[in-house]
mmCIF file of C-alpha atoms in Angstrom:
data_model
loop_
_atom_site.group_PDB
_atom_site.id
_atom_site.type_symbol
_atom_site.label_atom_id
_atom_site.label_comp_id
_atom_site.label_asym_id
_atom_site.label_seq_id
_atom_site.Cartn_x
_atom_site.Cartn_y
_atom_site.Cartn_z
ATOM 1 C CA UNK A 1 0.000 0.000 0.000
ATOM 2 C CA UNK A 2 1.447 3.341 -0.819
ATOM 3 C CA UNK A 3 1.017 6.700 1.267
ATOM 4 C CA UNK A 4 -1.212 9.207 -0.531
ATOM 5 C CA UNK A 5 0.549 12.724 -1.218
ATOM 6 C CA UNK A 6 -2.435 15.400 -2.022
ATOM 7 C CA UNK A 7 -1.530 17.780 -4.488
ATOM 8 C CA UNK A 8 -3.412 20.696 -6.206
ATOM 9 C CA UNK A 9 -2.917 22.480 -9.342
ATOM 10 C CA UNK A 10 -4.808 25.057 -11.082
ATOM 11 C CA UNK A 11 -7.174 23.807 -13.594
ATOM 12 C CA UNK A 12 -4.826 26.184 -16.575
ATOM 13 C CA UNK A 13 -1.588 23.809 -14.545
ATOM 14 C CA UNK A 14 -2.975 20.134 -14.719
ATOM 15 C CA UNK A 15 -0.271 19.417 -17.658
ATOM 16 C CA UNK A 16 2.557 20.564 -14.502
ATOM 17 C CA UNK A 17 1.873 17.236 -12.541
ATOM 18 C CA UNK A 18 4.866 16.230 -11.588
ATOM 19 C CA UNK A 19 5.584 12.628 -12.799
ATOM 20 C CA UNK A 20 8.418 10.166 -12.399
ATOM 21 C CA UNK A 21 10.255 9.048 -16.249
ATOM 22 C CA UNK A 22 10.470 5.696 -14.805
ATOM 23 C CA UNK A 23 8.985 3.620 -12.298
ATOM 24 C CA UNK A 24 12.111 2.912 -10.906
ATOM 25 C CA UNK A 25 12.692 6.700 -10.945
ATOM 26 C CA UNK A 26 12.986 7.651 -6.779
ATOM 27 C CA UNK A 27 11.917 11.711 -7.468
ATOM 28 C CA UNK A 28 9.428 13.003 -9.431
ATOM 29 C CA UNK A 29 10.434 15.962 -11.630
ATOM 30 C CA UNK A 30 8.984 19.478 -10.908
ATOM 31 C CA UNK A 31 8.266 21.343 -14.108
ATOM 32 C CA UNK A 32 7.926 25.476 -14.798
ATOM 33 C CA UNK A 33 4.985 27.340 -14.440
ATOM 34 C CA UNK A 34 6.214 30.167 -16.526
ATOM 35 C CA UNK A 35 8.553 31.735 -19.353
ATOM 36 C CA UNK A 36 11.758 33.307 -17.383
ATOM 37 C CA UNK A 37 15.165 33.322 -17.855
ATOM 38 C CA UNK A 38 17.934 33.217 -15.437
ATOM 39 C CA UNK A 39 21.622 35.117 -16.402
ATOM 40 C CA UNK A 40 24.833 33.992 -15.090
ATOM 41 C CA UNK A 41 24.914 34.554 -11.783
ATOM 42 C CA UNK A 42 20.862 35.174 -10.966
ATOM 43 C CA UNK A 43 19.058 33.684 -8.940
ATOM 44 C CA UNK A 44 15.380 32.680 -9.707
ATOM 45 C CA UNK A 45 12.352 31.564 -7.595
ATOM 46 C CA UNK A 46 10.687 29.756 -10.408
ATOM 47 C CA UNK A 47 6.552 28.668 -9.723
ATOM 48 C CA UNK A 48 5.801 25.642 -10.576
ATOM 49 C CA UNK A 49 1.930 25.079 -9.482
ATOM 50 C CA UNK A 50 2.253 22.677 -7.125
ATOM 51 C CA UNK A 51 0.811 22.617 -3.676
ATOM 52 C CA UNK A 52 0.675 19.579 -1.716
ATOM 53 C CA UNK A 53 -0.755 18.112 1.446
ATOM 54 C CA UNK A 54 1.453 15.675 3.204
ATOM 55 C CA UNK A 55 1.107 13.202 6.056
ATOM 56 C CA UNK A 56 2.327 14.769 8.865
ATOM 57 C CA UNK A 57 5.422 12.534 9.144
ATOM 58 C CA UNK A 58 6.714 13.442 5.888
ATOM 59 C CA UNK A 59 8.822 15.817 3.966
ATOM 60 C CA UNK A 60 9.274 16.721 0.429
ATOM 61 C CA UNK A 61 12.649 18.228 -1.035
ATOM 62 C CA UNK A 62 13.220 19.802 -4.030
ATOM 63 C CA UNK A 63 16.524 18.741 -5.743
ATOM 64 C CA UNK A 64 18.380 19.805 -8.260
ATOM 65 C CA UNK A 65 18.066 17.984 -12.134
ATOM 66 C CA UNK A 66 21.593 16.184 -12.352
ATOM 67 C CA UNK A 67 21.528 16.727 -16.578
ATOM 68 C CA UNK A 68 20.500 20.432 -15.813
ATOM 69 C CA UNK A 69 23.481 21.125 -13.842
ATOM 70 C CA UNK A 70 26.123 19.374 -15.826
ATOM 71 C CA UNK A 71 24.822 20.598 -18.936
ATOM 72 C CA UNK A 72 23.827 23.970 -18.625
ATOM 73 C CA UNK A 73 25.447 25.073 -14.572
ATOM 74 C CA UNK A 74 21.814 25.441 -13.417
ATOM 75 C CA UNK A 75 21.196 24.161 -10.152
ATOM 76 C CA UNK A 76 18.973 24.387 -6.654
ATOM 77 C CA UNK A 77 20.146 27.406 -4.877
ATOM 78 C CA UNK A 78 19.129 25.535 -1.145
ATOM 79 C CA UNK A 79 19.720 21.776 -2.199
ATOM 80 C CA UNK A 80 18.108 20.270 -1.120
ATOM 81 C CA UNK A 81 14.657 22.580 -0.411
ATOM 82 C CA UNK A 82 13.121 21.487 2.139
ATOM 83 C CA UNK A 83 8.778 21.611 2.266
ATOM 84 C CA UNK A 84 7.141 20.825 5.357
ATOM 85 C CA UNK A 85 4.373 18.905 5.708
ATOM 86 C CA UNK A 86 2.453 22.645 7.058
ATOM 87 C CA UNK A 87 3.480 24.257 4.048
ATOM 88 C CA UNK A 88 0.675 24.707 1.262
ATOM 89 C CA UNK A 89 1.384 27.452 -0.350
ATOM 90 C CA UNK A 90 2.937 26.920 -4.220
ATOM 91 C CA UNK A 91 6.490 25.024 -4.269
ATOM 92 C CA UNK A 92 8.689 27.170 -6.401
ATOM 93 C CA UNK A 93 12.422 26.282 -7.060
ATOM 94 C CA UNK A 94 14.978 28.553 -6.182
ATOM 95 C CA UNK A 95 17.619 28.291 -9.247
ATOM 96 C CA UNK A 96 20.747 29.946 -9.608
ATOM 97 C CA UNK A 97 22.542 29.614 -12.875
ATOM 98 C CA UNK A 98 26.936 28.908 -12.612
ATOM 99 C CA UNK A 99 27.335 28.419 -16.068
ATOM 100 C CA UNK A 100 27.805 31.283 -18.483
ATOM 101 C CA UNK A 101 25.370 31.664 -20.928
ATOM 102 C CA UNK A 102 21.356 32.499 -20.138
ATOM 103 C CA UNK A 103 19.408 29.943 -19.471
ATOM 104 C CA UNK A 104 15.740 29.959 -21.178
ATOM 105 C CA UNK A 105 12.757 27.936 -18.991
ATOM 106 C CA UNK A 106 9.701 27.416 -21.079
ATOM 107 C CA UNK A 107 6.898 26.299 -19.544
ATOM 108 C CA UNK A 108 6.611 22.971 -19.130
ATOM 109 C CA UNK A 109 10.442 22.333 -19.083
ATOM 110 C CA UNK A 110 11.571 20.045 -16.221
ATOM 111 C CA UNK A 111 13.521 21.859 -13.956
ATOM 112 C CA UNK A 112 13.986 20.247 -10.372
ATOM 113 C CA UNK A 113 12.995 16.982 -8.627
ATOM 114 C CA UNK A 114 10.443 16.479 -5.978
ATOM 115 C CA UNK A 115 11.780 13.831 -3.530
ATOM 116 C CA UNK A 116 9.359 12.948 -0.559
ATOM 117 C CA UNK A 117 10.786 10.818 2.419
ATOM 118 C CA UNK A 118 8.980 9.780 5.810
ATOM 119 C CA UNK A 119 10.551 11.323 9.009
ATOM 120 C CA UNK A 120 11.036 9.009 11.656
ATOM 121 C CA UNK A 121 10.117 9.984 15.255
ATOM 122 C CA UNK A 122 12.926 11.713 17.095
ATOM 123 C CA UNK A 123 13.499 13.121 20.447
ATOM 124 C CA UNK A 124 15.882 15.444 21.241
ATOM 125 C CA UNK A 125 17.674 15.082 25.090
ATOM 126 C CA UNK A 126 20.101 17.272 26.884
ATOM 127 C CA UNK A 127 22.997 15.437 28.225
ATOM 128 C CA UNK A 128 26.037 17.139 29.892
ATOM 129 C CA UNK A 129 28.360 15.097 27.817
ATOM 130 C CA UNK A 130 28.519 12.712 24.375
ATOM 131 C CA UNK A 131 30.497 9.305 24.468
ATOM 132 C CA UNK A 132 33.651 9.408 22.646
ATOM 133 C CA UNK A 133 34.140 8.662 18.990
ATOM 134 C CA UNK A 134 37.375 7.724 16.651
ATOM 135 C CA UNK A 135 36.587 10.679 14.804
ATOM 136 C CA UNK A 136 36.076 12.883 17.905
ATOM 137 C CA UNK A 137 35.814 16.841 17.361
ATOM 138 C CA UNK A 138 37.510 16.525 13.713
ATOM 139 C CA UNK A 139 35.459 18.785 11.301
ATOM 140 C CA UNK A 140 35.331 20.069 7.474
ATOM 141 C CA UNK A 141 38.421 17.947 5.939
ATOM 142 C CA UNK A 142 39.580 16.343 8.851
ATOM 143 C CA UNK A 143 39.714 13.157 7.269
ATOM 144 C CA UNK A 144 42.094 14.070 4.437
ATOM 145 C CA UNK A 145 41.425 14.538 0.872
#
């Protein structure tokens, strides 16, 4: 039995239902409400119609398109973006383009993924200390190249 994800979209945005290419495909792929481009350098909230409902215990992120971001330098600003299972107002992707030539988004074009997970059930507790690890206090490159 699968979990059921509500989502709405405008009856001018039912073609913007996000879809998966392939079964085996784990995110669905979030496609442009609207014409924009983004210059080198900009950064772009770009609609795409989507609101959803989800079970409390989930969360849906919006990831960047691997072929996107290879091809083109285009990528998800806050990678991944996270949408709470509150949130219902539209999910928009926040795209920033490295590479150096505009980059045209028609409407319709595929432009981030849509990757829901379930949250397990945490509980945060204060301790006055942590048990010791091998890797200890060693941070950002601490374990060599």
């Amino acid at each position: 039995m699968s979990d059921k994800i509500l989502i709405q979209l405008s009856p001018e945005d039912r073609e913007l239902l996000p879809a998966k290419q392939h079964a085996s495909d784990a995110a669905y792929d979030l496609r442009s409400a609207r014409e924009l481009t983004i210059l080198p350098g900009e950064i772009a909230g770009v609609p795409t119609g989507v609101r959803l409902q989800l079970p409390a215990d989930f969360v849906a992120e919006v990831r960047p398109r691997s072929g996107l971001a290879l091809k083109f330098g285009i990528t998800v600003l806050n990678t991944p973006g996270t949408i709470d299972a509150g949130y219902r107002g539209e999910i928009q992707a926040i795209l920033i383009n490295h590479g150096k030539a505009p980059f045209v988004i028609h409407r319709g074009d595929r432009i981030a993924q849509l990757l829901f997970q379930r949250l397990p059930s945490t509980e945060l507790v204060l301790v006055n200390s942590l048990e010791a690890s091998d890797r200890g206090e060693g941070g950002f490159g601490s374990t060599g190249r």
